mmCIF file of C-alpha atoms and ligand atoms in Angstrom:
data_model
loop_
_atom_site.group_PDB
_atom_site.id
_atom_site.type_symbol
_atom_site.label_atom_id
_atom_site.label_comp_id
_atom_site.label_asym_id
_atom_site.label_seq_id
_atom_site.Cartn_x
_atom_site.Cartn_y
_atom_site.Cartn_z
ATOM 1 C CA MET A 1 10.332 5.302 -11.246
ATOM 2 C CA VAL A 2 9.838 4.120 -14.835
ATOM 3 C CA LYS A 3 7.831 6.203 -16.963
ATOM 4 C CA LEU A 4 6.164 4.018 -19.460
ATOM 5 C CA ILE A 5 4.432 5.666 -22.564
ATOM 6 C CA GLY A 6 2.393 3.670 -24.888
ATOM 7 C CA ALA A 7 3.988 0.543 -23.298
ATOM 8 C CA LYS A 8 2.236 -2.505 -21.700
ATOM 9 C CA LYS A 9 0.674 -2.287 -18.131
ATOM 10 C CA VAL A 10 3.158 -2.431 -15.123
ATOM 11 C CA LYS A 11 2.881 -6.011 -13.430
ATOM 12 C CA THR A 12 1.969 -5.178 -9.807
ATOM 13 C CA ALA A 13 2.073 -7.099 -6.416
ATOM 14 C CA VAL A 14 0.044 -6.046 -3.623
ATOM 15 C CA PHE A 15 1.207 -6.865 0.007
ATOM 16 C CA ILE A 16 -1.621 -7.020 2.766
ATOM 17 C CA SER A 17 -2.179 -8.186 6.246
ATOM 18 C CA GLY A 18 -5.742 -7.445 6.883
ATOM 19 C CA LYS A 19 -9.060 -6.473 5.473
ATOM 20 C CA GLY A 20 -7.594 -5.396 1.901
ATOM 21 C CA SER A 21 -10.136 -2.427 1.151
ATOM 22 C CA ASN A 22 -7.073 -0.701 -0.744
ATOM 23 C CA LEU A 23 -6.338 -4.095 -2.613
ATOM 24 C CA ASN A 24 -9.940 -4.308 -3.638
ATOM 25 C CA ASN A 25 -9.920 -0.740 -4.696
ATOM 26 C CA LEU A 26 -6.441 -1.126 -6.785
ATOM 27 C CA ILE A 27 -8.167 -4.318 -8.123
ATOM 28 C CA LYS A 28 -10.998 -2.147 -9.447
ATOM 29 C CA PHE A 29 -8.754 0.596 -10.971
ATOM 30 C CA SER A 30 -6.316 -2.038 -12.604
ATOM 31 C CA LYS A 31 -9.320 -3.331 -14.806
ATOM 32 C CA LYS A 32 -9.725 0.130 -16.412
ATOM 33 C CA LYS A 33 -8.354 0.161 -19.877
ATOM 34 C CA LYS A 34 -6.094 3.111 -19.501
ATOM 35 C CA TYR A 35 -4.842 2.378 -15.947
ATOM 36 C CA PRO A 36 -1.203 1.777 -15.898
ATOM 37 C CA ILE A 37 -1.231 -1.458 -13.750
ATOM 38 C CA THR A 38 -2.385 -4.962 -13.576
ATOM 39 C CA ILE A 39 -2.616 -6.704 -10.339
ATOM 40 C CA ASP A 40 -0.977 -10.067 -10.763
ATOM 41 C CA PHE A 41 0.180 -11.252 -7.321
ATOM 42 C CA VAL A 42 -1.065 -10.685 -3.817
ATOM 43 C CA VAL A 43 1.112 -11.569 -0.789
ATOM 44 C CA SER A 44 -0.177 -11.866 2.927
ATOM 45 C CA ASN A 45 1.764 -12.557 5.908
ATOM 46 C CA LYS A 46 -1.431 -13.621 7.766
ATOM 47 C CA LYS A 47 -3.061 -16.569 6.376
ATOM 48 C CA ASN A 48 -6.401 -15.502 7.701
ATOM 49 C CA ALA A 49 -6.360 -12.027 6.162
ATOM 50 C CA LYS A 50 -9.932 -11.227 4.801
ATOM 51 C CA GLY A 51 -8.270 -9.315 2.060
ATOM 52 C CA LEU A 52 -7.391 -12.634 0.320
ATOM 53 C CA ASN A 53 -10.890 -13.155 -0.587
ATOM 54 C CA PHE A 54 -10.486 -10.251 -3.038
ATOM 55 C CA ALA A 55 -7.642 -12.265 -4.539
ATOM 56 C CA LYS A 56 -9.567 -15.332 -4.794
ATOM 57 C CA LYS A 57 -12.589 -13.538 -6.015
ATOM 58 C CA ASN A 58 -10.633 -11.908 -9.035
ATOM 59 C CA LYS A 59 -8.601 -15.187 -9.722
ATOM 60 C CA ILE A 60 -5.327 -13.573 -8.664
ATOM 61 C CA ASP A 61 -2.406 -15.612 -7.757
ATOM 62 C CA PHE A 62 -1.686 -15.346 -3.892
ATOM 63 C CA LYS A 63 0.796 -16.606 -1.251
ATOM 64 C CA ILE A 64 1.086 -16.684 2.517
ATOM 65 C CA CYS A 65 4.432 -15.814 3.782
ATOM 66 C CA SER A 66 5.339 -15.128 7.256
ATOM 67 C CA PHE A 67 8.408 -12.951 6.393
ATOM 68 C CA GLU A 68 10.451 -14.632 9.237
ATOM 69 C CA LYS A 69 14.087 -15.487 8.733
ATOM 70 C CA ASN A 70 14.865 -16.283 5.151
ATOM 71 C CA SER A 71 11.232 -16.885 4.173
ATOM 72 C CA GLU A 72 11.116 -13.698 1.899
ATOM 73 C CA ASN A 73 13.459 -15.429 -0.264
ATOM 74 C CA LYS A 74 10.587 -17.580 -1.881
ATOM 75 C CA ILE A 75 8.608 -14.374 -2.604
ATOM 76 C CA LEU A 76 11.323 -12.704 -4.078
ATOM 77 C CA LYS A 77 11.751 -15.870 -6.616
ATOM 78 C CA ILE A 78 7.911 -15.444 -7.551
ATOM 79 C CA LEU A 79 8.180 -11.816 -7.885
ATOM 80 C CA TYR A 80 11.058 -12.286 -10.270
ATOM 81 C CA LYS A 81 9.243 -15.080 -12.253
ATOM 82 C CA LYS A 82 5.946 -13.263 -12.711
ATOM 83 C CA LYS A 83 8.169 -10.126 -13.794
ATOM 84 C CA ILE A 84 6.665 -7.798 -11.236
ATOM 85 C CA LYS A 85 7.788 -4.252 -11.562
ATOM 86 C CA LEU A 86 5.847 -2.362 -8.724
ATOM 87 C CA ILE A 87 5.047 -3.526 -5.147
ATOM 88 C CA CYS A 88 2.059 -1.677 -3.442
ATOM 89 C CA LEU A 89 1.984 -2.124 0.353
ATOM 90 C CA ALA A 90 -1.554 -1.874 1.495
ATOM 91 C CA GLY A 91 -2.096 -2.249 5.257
ATOM 92 C CA PHE A 92 0.954 -4.722 5.302
ATOM 93 C CA MET A 93 1.948 -4.916 8.919
ATOM 94 C CA LYS A 94 5.653 -6.498 8.198
ATOM 95 C CA ILE A 95 8.920 -4.464 7.909
ATOM 96 C CA LEU A 96 10.592 -5.691 4.980
ATOM 97 C CA THR A 97 14.301 -6.172 5.230
ATOM 98 C CA LYS A 98 16.911 -4.054 3.784
ATOM 99 C CA LYS A 99 18.057 -6.884 1.454
ATOM 100 C CA PHE A 100 14.240 -6.936 0.149
ATOM 101 C CA ILE A 101 13.995 -3.303 -0.261
ATOM 102 C CA ASN A 102 17.363 -3.114 -2.174
ATOM 103 C CA LYS A 103 16.243 -5.841 -4.620
ATOM 104 C CA PHE A 104 13.197 -3.821 -5.690
ATOM 105 C CA ASN A 105 14.679 -0.492 -4.991
ATOM 106 C CA GLY A 106 12.365 2.505 -6.047
ATOM 107 C CA LYS A 107 9.751 0.007 -7.020
ATOM 108 C CA ILE A 108 8.146 -0.306 -3.649
ATOM 109 C CA ILE A 109 5.426 2.207 -2.449
ATOM 110 C CA ASN A 110 3.175 2.279 0.955
ATOM 111 C CA ILE A 111 0.085 4.008 2.047
ATOM 112 C CA HIS A 112 0.224 5.338 5.457
ATOM 113 C CA PRO A 113 -2.915 6.771 7.430
ATOM 114 C CA SER A 114 -1.326 10.261 8.368
ATOM 115 C CA LEU A 115 0.208 13.305 7.134
ATOM 116 C CA LEU A 116 3.854 12.168 7.070
ATOM 117 C CA PRO A 117 6.490 12.834 8.483
ATOM 118 C CA LYS A 118 3.939 13.290 11.468
ATOM 119 C CA TYR A 119 2.948 10.010 13.277
ATOM 120 C CA LYS A 120 5.025 7.468 11.527
ATOM 121 C CA GLY A 121 4.356 3.864 12.947
ATOM 122 C CA LEU A 122 1.160 2.606 14.686
ATOM 123 C CA ASN A 123 -2.133 4.260 16.301
ATOM 124 C CA THR A 124 -1.781 7.384 14.021
ATOM 125 C CA HIS A 125 -5.290 8.409 14.662
ATOM 126 C CA LYS A 126 -5.410 8.195 18.288
ATOM 127 C CA ARG A 127 -2.100 10.184 18.507
ATOM 128 C CA ALA A 128 -3.454 12.751 16.145
ATOM 129 C CA ILE A 129 -6.512 13.408 18.184
ATOM 130 C CA ASP A 130 -4.662 13.198 21.398
ATOM 131 C CA ASN A 131 -2.431 16.090 20.242
ATOM 132 C CA ASN A 132 -5.239 18.240 19.115
ATOM 133 C CA GLU A 133 -4.025 18.249 15.692
ATOM 134 C CA LYS A 134 -6.385 20.355 13.362
ATOM 135 C CA TYR A 135 -5.866 18.381 10.234
ATOM 136 C CA SER A 136 -4.882 14.490 9.377
ATOM 137 C CA GLY A 137 -5.000 12.480 6.232
ATOM 138 C CA CYS A 138 -3.042 9.931 4.418
ATOM 139 C CA THR A 139 0.135 9.646 2.400
ATOM 140 C CA VAL A 140 1.552 7.379 -0.495
ATOM 141 C CA HIS A 141 5.461 7.071 -0.287
ATOM 142 C CA TYR A 142 8.213 5.259 -1.662
ATOM 143 C CA VAL A 143 9.484 2.783 0.791
ATOM 144 C CA ASN A 144 13.166 2.912 1.976
ATOM 145 C CA ALA A 145 15.028 1.229 4.775
ATOM 146 C CA LYS A 146 13.619 3.615 7.348
ATOM 147 C CA LEU A 147 9.991 3.124 8.573
ATOM 148 C CA ASP A 148 7.315 5.425 6.864
ATOM 149 C CA SER A 149 10.269 7.814 5.523
ATOM 150 C CA GLY A 150 10.656 7.475 1.924
ATOM 151 C CA LYS A 151 9.822 10.306 -0.469
ATOM 152 C CA ILE A 152 6.349 11.353 -0.645
ATOM 153 C CA ILE A 153 4.344 10.750 -3.744
ATOM 154 C CA LEU A 154 0.842 12.221 -2.895
ATOM 155 C CA GLN A 155 -0.843 13.298 0.312
ATOM 156 C CA LYS A 156 -4.332 14.458 0.964
ATOM 157 C CA LYS A 157 -5.669 15.917 4.341
ATOM 158 C CA LEU A 158 -8.966 16.491 5.879
ATOM 159 C CA LYS A 159 -10.037 18.337 9.047
ATOM 160 C CA ILE A 160 -10.332 16.469 12.342
ATOM 161 C CA LYS A 161 -13.894 17.022 13.593
ATOM 162 C CA LYS A 162 -14.477 17.974 17.444
ATOM 163 C CA ASN A 163 -16.281 14.728 18.028
ATOM 164 C CA ASP A 164 -14.046 12.702 16.072
ATOM 165 C CA THR A 165 -12.780 9.430 17.658
ATOM 166 C CA PRO A 166 -9.837 7.131 16.190
ATOM 167 C CA THR A 167 -12.826 4.935 14.620
ATOM 168 C CA SER A 168 -14.559 7.759 13.056
ATOM 169 C CA LEU A 169 -11.092 9.486 11.788
ATOM 170 C CA GLU A 170 -10.021 5.991 10.532
ATOM 171 C CA ASN A 171 -13.134 5.538 8.566
ATOM 172 C CA ARG A 172 -13.126 8.981 6.712
ATOM 173 C CA ILE A 173 -9.288 8.585 6.039
ATOM 174 C CA HIS A 174 -9.921 5.406 4.733
ATOM 175 C CA LYS A 175 -12.199 6.982 2.060
ATOM 176 C CA LEU A 176 -9.421 9.387 0.998
ATOM 177 C CA GLU A 177 -6.933 6.216 0.740
ATOM 178 C CA HIS A 178 -9.217 5.062 -1.990
ATOM 179 C CA LEU A 179 -8.740 8.260 -3.917
ATOM 180 C CA ILE A 180 -5.023 8.838 -3.426
ATOM 181 C CA TYR A 181 -3.482 5.269 -3.870
ATOM 182 C CA PRO A 182 -4.772 4.915 -7.353
ATOM 183 C CA ALA A 183 -3.844 8.620 -8.027
ATOM 184 C CA ALA A 184 -0.461 8.333 -6.706
ATOM 185 C CA ILE A 185 0.138 5.297 -9.001
ATOM 186 C CA LYS A 186 -0.795 7.108 -12.160
ATOM 187 C CA ARG A 187 1.428 9.840 -11.103
ATOM 188 C CA ILE A 188 4.608 7.760 -11.128
ATOM 189 C CA ILE A 189 3.552 5.443 -14.125
ATOM 190 C CA SER A 190 1.977 6.600 -17.385
ATOM 191 C CA LEU A 191 0.985 4.800 -20.022
HETATM 192 C C1 GRF B 201 -4.853 1.590 5.872
HETATM 193 O O1 GRF B 201 -5.410 2.573 6.898
HETATM 194 C C2 GRF B 201 -3.549 1.984 5.449
HETATM 195 O O2 GRF B 201 -3.233 3.283 5.440
HETATM 196 C C3 GRF B 201 -2.761 1.346 6.713
HETATM 197 O O3 GRF B 201 -3.429 0.208 6.754
HETATM 198 C C4 GRF B 201 -4.815 0.109 6.667
HETATM 199 C C5 GRF B 201 -5.033 -0.797 5.588
HETATM 200 O O4 GRF B 201 -6.545 -0.830 5.310
HETATM 201 N N1 GRF B 201 -1.415 1.149 6.241
HETATM 202 P P1 GRF B 201 -6.871 -2.025 4.399
HETATM 203 O O5 GRF B 201 -6.419 -3.200 4.666
HETATM 204 O O6 GRF B 201 -6.548 -1.664 2.906
HETATM 205 O O7 GRF B 201 -8.564 -1.937 4.231
#
């Protein structure tokens, strides 16, 4: 990843599908003077994604794209035009094509609600509880062509409580996500 010293903030796009609490949190950080990115573009594959309200509220340009067939091409064009240098996936439920990933090689990162390499994919909290895991957590990693398998940037764990349900665990892990996503970005880009 590019290390920037004394340079301008890195133009960043955030891809979402749902409620967008990580998007909102990254927007908050991006407004700090010394934080190394600006959020310049938001993409959702769902037109009703609640997180789009954060883009609207903060006057950030956004697009809705199904990512079916070749529709990603129109997003690629906008990303180039806006000089986006980092893409943060935040609850984005589509798998990007190899072609897309190659075009932004090493510049796409994702947050996943498990201690990768454990529990790639969906229903991570239920699977961790059902397997009697002692710990769970979340991971920020680079995105490559294999699902949830790119190099790990940062990981944080917590103890699973005896009475945890998938929902209570999810809520506690969400709080950790809001700590490690901004920290992981700072780790890979320094102003
Ligand atoms: C988070 O748990 C993230 O780890 C997962 O999807 C969820 C998105 O939450 N990939 P939000 O939309 O950012 O609130």
